[in-house]
Amino acid sequence: MSDITIGEFAKLTRCTSKTILYYHKIGLLQTPRRSTNGYRIYGAEEMARMSMIQHLKGFGLDLTKIKEILGDAGEPHNLGEFLSSWKQELIREKVRIEMQLLKVDELLRDTLIPIEQATFHSDTFQEITKILEPIQEAYKIRESPEAIQQHHKAFGIIEDFQWGDQFKENLHGIAQYFKEHPNDYQRAVAFGERLAALRTMAENDPEVERLAREGSEFIKAVPELKEMLYGQIGLGESKEQLMDDMAKQVLSPAQMRHKALIQKYLNYKGTEDYL
């Protein structure tokens, strides 16, 4: 049997004696045999074990995972079984990385936007899009890219913070209502195309108020919709003001005025003058 010292073993495996001793300590390498004069000695079995450890490290595995795969020194596990399991983990990680790359690509489309105003992925937006997708396909309903982008940004404000569970529930409820009432959804999308003009409209343009009145009449005609849009959310005055302040990052001055007028006409703040 050809035996070598720990120094020779370290050189052959491109490792350090300190690392080898640590592997002994944690059970990755079996306690070495000793020569007649007391030196640690290593042979082909230890070389093969160290080679496998280094290959697995090359896969990006930490020592805990490597020990799980290989088992304690002297009690090896089924390597194929563990590698199959690790392959599935790598596939899941690959999917996660691909999703991250898609999000980065979305952000790269707006490279000149300050980082504080960047739009990130919204799970709620994707869920609602999925709910409405069948009816959009069936009735050939298409929202403008500008409207979709603005919806995405608005949903991001809701998604990123814990405003209250009812917010997301109401948004899902509105999407479900429109799915079940395609005529109302078509009217809402058509009206939304008119609202697109608010993005470039002057804040004091009379059309802002006209659109707000029409919008409030549409919402009042559908009690379920009014309840979900402007029901008792219970945020509290300070949070509502904070949400309005954040909405200014997404909405133009005319859109902010339109939003306030809609709330006013629907008696959201307790105003009865317009009801």
mmCIF file of C-alpha atoms in Angstrom:
data_model
loop_
_atom_site.group_PDB
_atom_site.id
_atom_site.type_symbol
_atom_site.label_atom_id
_atom_site.label_comp_id
_atom_site.label_asym_id
_atom_site.label_seq_id
_atom_site.Cartn_x
_atom_site.Cartn_y
_atom_site.Cartn_z
ATOM 1 C CA MET A 1 0.000 0.000 0.000
ATOM 2 C CA SER A 2 1.384 3.419 -0.997
ATOM 3 C CA ASP A 3 0.924 5.851 1.863
ATOM 4 C CA ILE A 4 1.803 9.555 1.942
ATOM 5 C CA THR A 5 2.095 12.177 4.669
ATOM 6 C CA ILE A 6 -0.378 14.987 5.262
ATOM 7 C CA GLY A 7 2.023 17.460 3.622
ATOM 8 C CA GLU A 8 2.220 15.378 0.444
ATOM 9 C CA PHE A 9 -1.544 14.808 0.541
ATOM 10 C CA ALA A 10 -2.122 18.570 0.780
ATOM 11 C CA LYS A 11 0.133 19.286 -2.213
ATOM 12 C CA LEU A 12 -1.469 16.597 -4.384
ATOM 13 C CA THR A 13 -4.995 17.774 -3.609
ATOM 14 C CA ARG A 14 -4.110 21.508 -3.883
ATOM 15 C CA CYS A 15 -5.284 22.001 -0.328
ATOM 16 C CA THR A 16 -3.752 23.086 2.986
ATOM 17 C CA SER A 17 -2.951 20.955 5.995
ATOM 18 C CA LYS A 18 -5.222 23.206 8.081
ATOM 19 C CA THR A 19 -8.175 22.508 5.756
ATOM 20 C CA ILE A 20 -7.517 18.768 5.835
ATOM 21 C CA LEU A 21 -7.480 18.756 9.634
ATOM 22 C CA TYR A 22 -10.769 20.699 9.624
ATOM 23 C CA TYR A 23 -12.325 18.110 7.314
ATOM 24 C CA HIS A 24 -11.275 15.441 9.791
ATOM 25 C CA LYS A 25 -12.857 17.440 12.610
ATOM 26 C CA ILE A 26 -16.282 17.767 10.909
ATOM 27 C CA GLY A 27 -16.294 14.199 9.609
ATOM 28 C CA LEU A 28 -15.843 14.890 5.921
ATOM 29 C CA LEU A 29 -12.565 12.915 5.969
ATOM 30 C CA GLN A 30 -12.110 9.830 8.090
ATOM 31 C CA THR A 31 -9.650 10.055 10.977
ATOM 32 C CA PRO A 32 -6.318 9.222 9.307
ATOM 33 C CA ARG A 33 -4.281 6.164 9.979
ATOM 34 C CA ARG A 34 -0.944 6.608 11.693
ATOM 35 C CA SER A 35 2.457 5.382 10.693
ATOM 36 C CA THR A 36 4.659 3.493 13.125
ATOM 37 C CA ASN A 37 6.346 6.759 14.061
ATOM 38 C CA GLY A 38 2.976 8.539 14.645
ATOM 39 C CA TYR A 39 2.571 10.531 11.427
ATOM 40 C CA ARG A 40 -0.810 10.830 9.757
ATOM 41 C CA ILE A 41 -0.838 8.839 6.536
ATOM 42 C CA TYR A 42 -3.140 8.915 3.534
ATOM 43 C CA GLY A 43 -3.803 6.552 0.625
ATOM 44 C CA ALA A 44 -5.961 6.053 -2.465
ATOM 45 C CA GLU A 45 -9.235 5.986 -0.481
ATOM 46 C CA GLU A 46 -8.613 9.426 1.046
ATOM 47 C CA MET A 47 -7.489 10.777 -2.331
ATOM 48 C CA ALA A 48 -10.745 9.645 -3.956
ATOM 49 C CA ARG A 49 -12.808 11.144 -1.106
ATOM 50 C CA MET A 50 -10.988 14.474 -1.324
ATOM 51 C CA SER A 51 -11.417 14.524 -5.095
ATOM 52 C CA MET A 52 -15.188 14.113 -4.717
ATOM 53 C CA ILE A 53 -15.328 16.860 -2.055
ATOM 54 C CA GLN A 54 -13.528 19.273 -4.353
ATOM 55 C CA HIS A 55 -15.744 18.445 -7.336
ATOM 56 C CA LEU A 56 -18.868 19.052 -5.273
ATOM 57 C CA LYS A 57 -17.443 22.343 -4.004
ATOM 58 C CA GLY A 58 -16.988 23.260 -7.652
ATOM 59 C CA PHE A 59 -20.755 22.839 -8.082
ATOM 60 C CA GLY A 60 -21.255 25.609 -5.543
ATOM 61 C CA LEU A 61 -22.178 23.325 -2.640
ATOM 62 C CA ASP A 62 -21.224 24.216 0.909
ATOM 63 C CA LEU A 63 -19.551 21.721 3.241
ATOM 64 C CA THR A 64 -22.794 20.921 5.078
ATOM 65 C CA LYS A 65 -24.466 19.901 1.819
ATOM 66 C CA ILE A 66 -21.396 17.956 0.693
ATOM 67 C CA LYS A 67 -21.405 16.002 3.938
ATOM 68 C CA GLU A 68 -25.124 15.313 3.480
ATOM 69 C CA ILE A 69 -24.446 13.963 -0.011
ATOM 70 C CA LEU A 70 -21.373 11.913 0.810
ATOM 71 C CA GLY A 71 -22.351 10.856 4.301
ATOM 72 C CA ASP A 72 -19.909 10.566 7.162
ATOM 73 C CA ALA A 73 -16.478 9.358 6.217
ATOM 74 C CA GLY A 74 -16.498 5.584 6.350
ATOM 75 C CA GLU A 75 -20.311 5.459 5.934
ATOM 76 C CA PRO A 76 -20.902 6.661 2.357
ATOM 77 C CA HIS A 77 -24.432 7.267 1.084
ATOM 78 C CA ASN A 78 -25.847 6.604 -2.362
ATOM 79 C CA LEU A 79 -24.267 9.416 -4.389
ATOM 80 C CA GLY A 80 -26.649 9.050 -7.331
ATOM 81 C CA GLU A 81 -29.702 9.509 -5.112
ATOM 82 C CA PHE A 82 -28.376 12.716 -3.609
ATOM 83 C CA LEU A 83 -27.173 14.103 -6.927
ATOM 84 C CA SER A 84 -30.650 13.561 -8.406
ATOM 85 C CA SER A 85 -32.124 15.496 -5.519
ATOM 86 C CA TRP A 86 -29.559 18.253 -5.951
ATOM 87 C CA LYS A 87 -30.321 18.419 -9.672
ATOM 88 C CA GLN A 88 -33.966 19.204 -8.841
ATOM 89 C CA GLU A 89 -32.819 21.959 -6.491
ATOM 90 C CA LEU A 90 -30.635 23.399 -9.257
ATOM 91 C CA ILE A 91 -33.583 23.354 -11.672
ATOM 92 C CA ARG A 92 -35.697 25.292 -9.137
ATOM 93 C CA GLU A 93 -32.849 27.740 -8.653
ATOM 94 C CA LYS A 94 -32.537 28.123 -12.426
ATOM 95 C CA VAL A 95 -36.241 29.016 -12.686
ATOM 96 C CA ARG A 96 -35.821 31.546 -9.864
ATOM 97 C CA ILE A 97 -32.824 33.144 -11.587
ATOM 98 C CA GLU A 98 -34.671 33.279 -14.925
ATOM 99 C CA MET A 99 -37.559 35.085 -13.195
ATOM 100 C CA GLN A 100 -35.086 37.558 -11.700
ATOM 101 C CA LEU A 101 -33.563 38.154 -15.137
ATOM 102 C CA LEU A 102 -37.018 38.910 -16.549
ATOM 103 C CA LYS A 103 -37.566 41.479 -13.783
ATOM 104 C CA VAL A 104 -34.180 43.052 -14.529
ATOM 105 C CA ASP A 105 -35.070 43.225 -18.237
ATOM 106 C CA GLU A 106 -38.303 45.029 -17.322
ATOM 107 C CA LEU A 107 -36.328 47.611 -15.366
ATOM 108 C CA LEU A 108 -33.727 48.014 -18.116
ATOM 109 C CA ARG A 109 -36.441 49.314 -20.436
ATOM 110 C CA ASP A 110 -36.588 52.389 -18.210
ATOM 111 C CA THR A 111 -32.870 52.946 -17.610
ATOM 112 C CA LEU A 112 -33.231 56.730 -17.264
ATOM 113 C CA ILE A 113 -35.801 56.546 -14.454
ATOM 114 C CA PRO A 114 -34.370 57.373 -10.991
ATOM 115 C CA ILE A 115 -34.032 54.206 -8.921
ATOM 116 C CA GLU A 116 -36.545 55.510 -6.344
ATOM 117 C CA GLN A 117 -39.217 55.606 -9.078
ATOM 118 C CA ALA A 118 -38.462 52.242 -10.690
ATOM 119 C CA THR A 119 -41.345 49.798 -11.158
ATOM 120 C CA PHE A 120 -40.828 46.305 -9.778
ATOM 121 C CA HIS A 121 -42.747 43.095 -10.346
ATOM 122 C CA SER A 122 -46.233 42.993 -8.777
ATOM 123 C CA ASP A 123 -47.689 39.563 -8.034
ATOM 124 C CA THR A 124 -51.142 41.111 -7.533
ATOM 125 C CA PHE A 125 -50.983 42.763 -10.965
ATOM 126 C CA GLN A 126 -50.075 39.431 -12.561
ATOM 127 C CA GLU A 127 -52.861 37.606 -10.688
ATOM 128 C CA ILE A 128 -55.500 40.123 -11.781
ATOM 129 C CA THR A 129 -54.213 40.050 -15.358
ATOM 130 C CA LYS A 130 -54.644 36.272 -15.295
ATOM 131 C CA ILE A 131 -58.244 36.593 -14.011
ATOM 132 C CA LEU A 132 -59.151 39.009 -16.813
ATOM 133 C CA GLU A 133 -57.219 37.255 -19.584
ATOM 134 C CA PRO A 134 -60.081 34.931 -20.719
ATOM 135 C CA ILE A 135 -62.582 37.778 -21.079
ATOM 136 C CA GLN A 136 -60.005 39.966 -22.848
ATOM 137 C CA GLU A 137 -59.418 37.186 -25.369
ATOM 138 C CA ALA A 138 -63.126 36.396 -25.797
ATOM 139 C CA TYR A 139 -64.162 40.011 -26.406
ATOM 140 C CA LYS A 140 -60.924 41.219 -28.029
ATOM 141 C CA ILE A 141 -60.482 43.817 -25.297
ATOM 142 C CA ARG A 142 -57.107 45.542 -25.340
ATOM 143 C CA GLU A 143 -55.866 48.225 -22.995
ATOM 144 C CA SER A 144 -53.248 50.644 -24.272
ATOM 145 C CA PRO A 145 -49.602 49.906 -23.333
ATOM 146 C CA GLU A 146 -49.474 53.268 -21.520
ATOM 147 C CA ALA A 147 -52.499 52.347 -19.385
ATOM 148 C CA ILE A 148 -51.048 48.914 -18.581
ATOM 149 C CA GLN A 149 -47.723 50.451 -17.549
ATOM 150 C CA GLN A 150 -49.448 52.939 -15.271
ATOM 151 C CA HIS A 151 -51.591 50.196 -13.722
ATOM 152 C CA HIS A 152 -48.396 48.222 -13.131
ATOM 153 C CA LYS A 153 -46.797 51.137 -11.291
ATOM 154 C CA ALA A 154 -49.913 51.781 -9.212
ATOM 155 C CA PHE A 155 -50.105 48.113 -8.238
ATOM 156 C CA GLY A 156 -46.464 48.283 -7.213
ATOM 157 C CA ILE A 157 -47.308 50.890 -4.558
ATOM 158 C CA ILE A 158 -49.996 48.575 -3.182
ATOM 159 C CA GLU A 159 -47.837 45.454 -3.412
ATOM 160 C CA ASP A 160 -44.722 46.821 -1.720
ATOM 161 C CA PHE A 161 -46.364 47.824 1.569
ATOM 162 C CA GLN A 162 -48.811 46.348 4.054
ATOM 163 C CA TRP A 163 -51.682 48.820 3.659
ATOM 164 C CA GLY A 164 -54.233 46.263 4.795
ATOM 165 C CA ASP A 165 -55.555 42.896 3.641
ATOM 166 C CA GLN A 166 -58.752 44.424 2.239
ATOM 167 C CA PHE A 167 -56.838 46.266 -0.476
ATOM 168 C CA LYS A 168 -55.720 43.124 -2.281
ATOM 169 C CA GLU A 169 -59.029 41.351 -1.607
ATOM 170 C CA ASN A 170 -60.928 44.264 -3.161
ATOM 171 C CA LEU A 171 -58.669 44.309 -6.219
ATOM 172 C CA HIS A 172 -59.230 40.598 -6.778
ATOM 173 C CA GLY A 173 -62.957 41.126 -6.220
ATOM 174 C CA ILE A 174 -63.090 43.887 -8.845
ATOM 175 C CA ALA A 175 -61.284 41.691 -11.380
ATOM 176 C CA GLN A 176 -63.659 38.808 -10.637
ATOM 177 C CA TYR A 177 -66.683 41.108 -10.997
ATOM 178 C CA PHE A 178 -65.510 42.307 -14.423
ATOM 179 C CA LYS A 179 -64.824 38.719 -15.493
ATOM 180 C CA GLU A 180 -68.442 37.854 -14.677
ATOM 181 C CA HIS A 181 -69.845 41.075 -16.214
ATOM 182 C CA PRO A 182 -68.049 41.533 -19.556
ATOM 183 C CA ASN A 183 -70.321 44.393 -20.695
ATOM 184 C CA ASP A 184 -69.326 46.462 -17.655
ATOM 185 C CA TYR A 185 -65.695 45.578 -18.270
ATOM 186 C CA GLN A 186 -65.931 46.759 -21.887
ATOM 187 C CA ARG A 187 -67.479 50.045 -20.700
ATOM 188 C CA ALA A 188 -64.757 50.434 -18.061
ATOM 189 C CA VAL A 189 -61.953 49.874 -20.596
ATOM 190 C CA ALA A 190 -63.557 52.292 -23.071
ATOM 191 C CA PHE A 191 -63.882 54.897 -20.340
ATOM 192 C CA GLY A 192 -60.298 54.169 -19.332
ATOM 193 C CA GLU A 193 -59.136 55.103 -22.823
ATOM 194 C CA ARG A 194 -60.797 58.507 -22.345
ATOM 195 C CA LEU A 195 -59.122 58.824 -18.959
ATOM 196 C CA ALA A 196 -55.750 58.339 -20.658
ATOM 197 C CA ALA A 197 -55.966 61.976 -21.760
ATOM 198 C CA LEU A 198 -55.656 62.998 -18.106
ATOM 199 C CA ARG A 199 -51.950 62.151 -18.222
ATOM 200 C CA THR A 200 -51.226 65.239 -20.344
ATOM 201 C CA MET A 201 -54.227 67.377 -19.366
ATOM 202 C CA ALA A 202 -53.899 70.568 -17.317
ATOM 203 C CA GLU A 203 -54.974 70.109 -13.705
ATOM 204 C CA ASN A 204 -57.643 72.844 -13.957
ATOM 205 C CA ASP A 205 -59.047 71.679 -17.312
ATOM 206 C CA PRO A 206 -62.888 71.461 -17.054
ATOM 207 C CA GLU A 207 -62.694 68.017 -18.665
ATOM 208 C CA VAL A 208 -61.141 66.674 -15.442
ATOM 209 C CA GLU A 209 -64.353 67.382 -13.552
ATOM 210 C CA ARG A 210 -66.575 66.094 -16.357
ATOM 211 C CA LEU A 211 -64.707 62.801 -16.421
ATOM 212 C CA ALA A 212 -64.893 62.541 -12.631
ATOM 213 C CA ARG A 213 -68.673 63.049 -12.686
ATOM 214 C CA GLU A 214 -69.114 60.443 -15.430
ATOM 215 C CA GLY A 215 -66.844 58.003 -13.650
ATOM 216 C CA SER A 216 -68.658 58.379 -10.342
ATOM 217 C CA GLU A 217 -72.025 57.810 -12.062
ATOM 218 C CA PHE A 218 -70.676 54.627 -13.654
ATOM 219 C CA ILE A 219 -69.413 53.352 -10.286
ATOM 220 C CA LYS A 220 -72.633 54.295 -8.440
ATOM 221 C CA ALA A 221 -74.632 52.341 -10.996
ATOM 222 C CA VAL A 222 -72.836 49.178 -9.832
ATOM 223 C CA PRO A 223 -73.200 48.945 -6.007
ATOM 224 C CA GLU A 224 -70.790 45.997 -5.732
ATOM 225 C CA LEU A 225 -68.149 47.946 -7.599
ATOM 226 C CA LYS A 226 -68.578 51.049 -5.459
ATOM 227 C CA GLU A 227 -68.253 48.994 -2.288
ATOM 228 C CA MET A 228 -65.033 47.357 -3.471
ATOM 229 C CA LEU A 229 -63.517 50.566 -4.838
ATOM 230 C CA TYR A 230 -64.399 52.926 -2.006
ATOM 231 C CA GLY A 231 -65.648 50.770 0.842
ATOM 232 C CA GLN A 232 -64.530 51.161 4.429
ATOM 233 C CA ILE A 233 -60.826 50.543 3.959
ATOM 234 C CA GLY A 234 -59.915 51.852 7.402
ATOM 235 C CA LEU A 235 -56.404 53.037 6.641
ATOM 236 C CA GLY A 236 -56.665 56.123 8.796
ATOM 237 C CA GLU A 237 -56.086 59.688 7.710
ATOM 238 C CA SER A 238 -52.290 59.639 7.942
ATOM 239 C CA LYS A 239 -51.938 56.467 5.833
ATOM 240 C CA GLU A 240 -54.419 57.748 3.259
ATOM 241 C CA GLN A 241 -52.403 60.950 2.934
ATOM 242 C CA LEU A 242 -49.199 58.928 2.646
ATOM 243 C CA MET A 243 -50.708 56.776 -0.110
ATOM 244 C CA ASP A 244 -51.792 59.940 -1.952
ATOM 245 C CA ASP A 245 -48.265 61.329 -1.649
ATOM 246 C CA MET A 246 -46.844 58.109 -3.131
ATOM 247 C CA ALA A 247 -49.495 58.096 -5.875
ATOM 248 C CA LYS A 248 -48.082 61.434 -7.062
ATOM 249 C CA GLN A 249 -45.029 59.478 -8.255
ATOM 250 C CA VAL A 250 -47.327 57.646 -10.707
ATOM 251 C CA LEU A 251 -50.254 59.987 -11.407
ATOM 252 C CA SER A 252 -50.177 63.378 -13.115
ATOM 253 C CA PRO A 253 -51.667 66.459 -11.338
ATOM 254 C CA ALA A 254 -54.833 66.120 -13.443
ATOM 255 C CA GLN A 255 -55.124 62.447 -12.523
ATOM 256 C CA MET A 256 -54.655 63.245 -8.842
ATOM 257 C CA ARG A 257 -57.422 65.877 -9.044
ATOM 258 C CA HIS A 258 -59.653 63.413 -10.883
ATOM 259 C CA LYS A 259 -59.021 60.815 -8.147
ATOM 260 C CA ALA A 260 -59.943 63.310 -5.409
ATOM 261 C CA LEU A 261 -63.112 64.381 -7.239
ATOM 262 C CA ILE A 262 -64.227 60.786 -7.752
ATOM 263 C CA GLN A 263 -63.836 60.172 -4.020
ATOM 264 C CA LYS A 264 -65.735 63.359 -3.283
ATOM 265 C CA TYR A 265 -68.626 62.530 -5.617
ATOM 266 C CA LEU A 266 -68.878 59.024 -4.181
ATOM 267 C CA ASN A 267 -69.087 60.404 -0.643
ATOM 268 C CA TYR A 268 -65.895 58.539 0.221
ATOM 269 C CA LYS A 269 -64.847 61.294 2.641
ATOM 270 C CA GLY A 270 -68.376 61.953 3.935
ATOM 271 C CA THR A 271 -69.203 64.749 1.482
ATOM 272 C CA GLU A 272 -72.887 64.669 0.551
ATOM 273 C CA ASP A 273 -73.088 67.753 -1.681
ATOM 274 C CA TYR A 274 -72.848 65.782 -4.915
ATOM 275 C CA LEU A 275 -75.072 62.796 -4.041
#
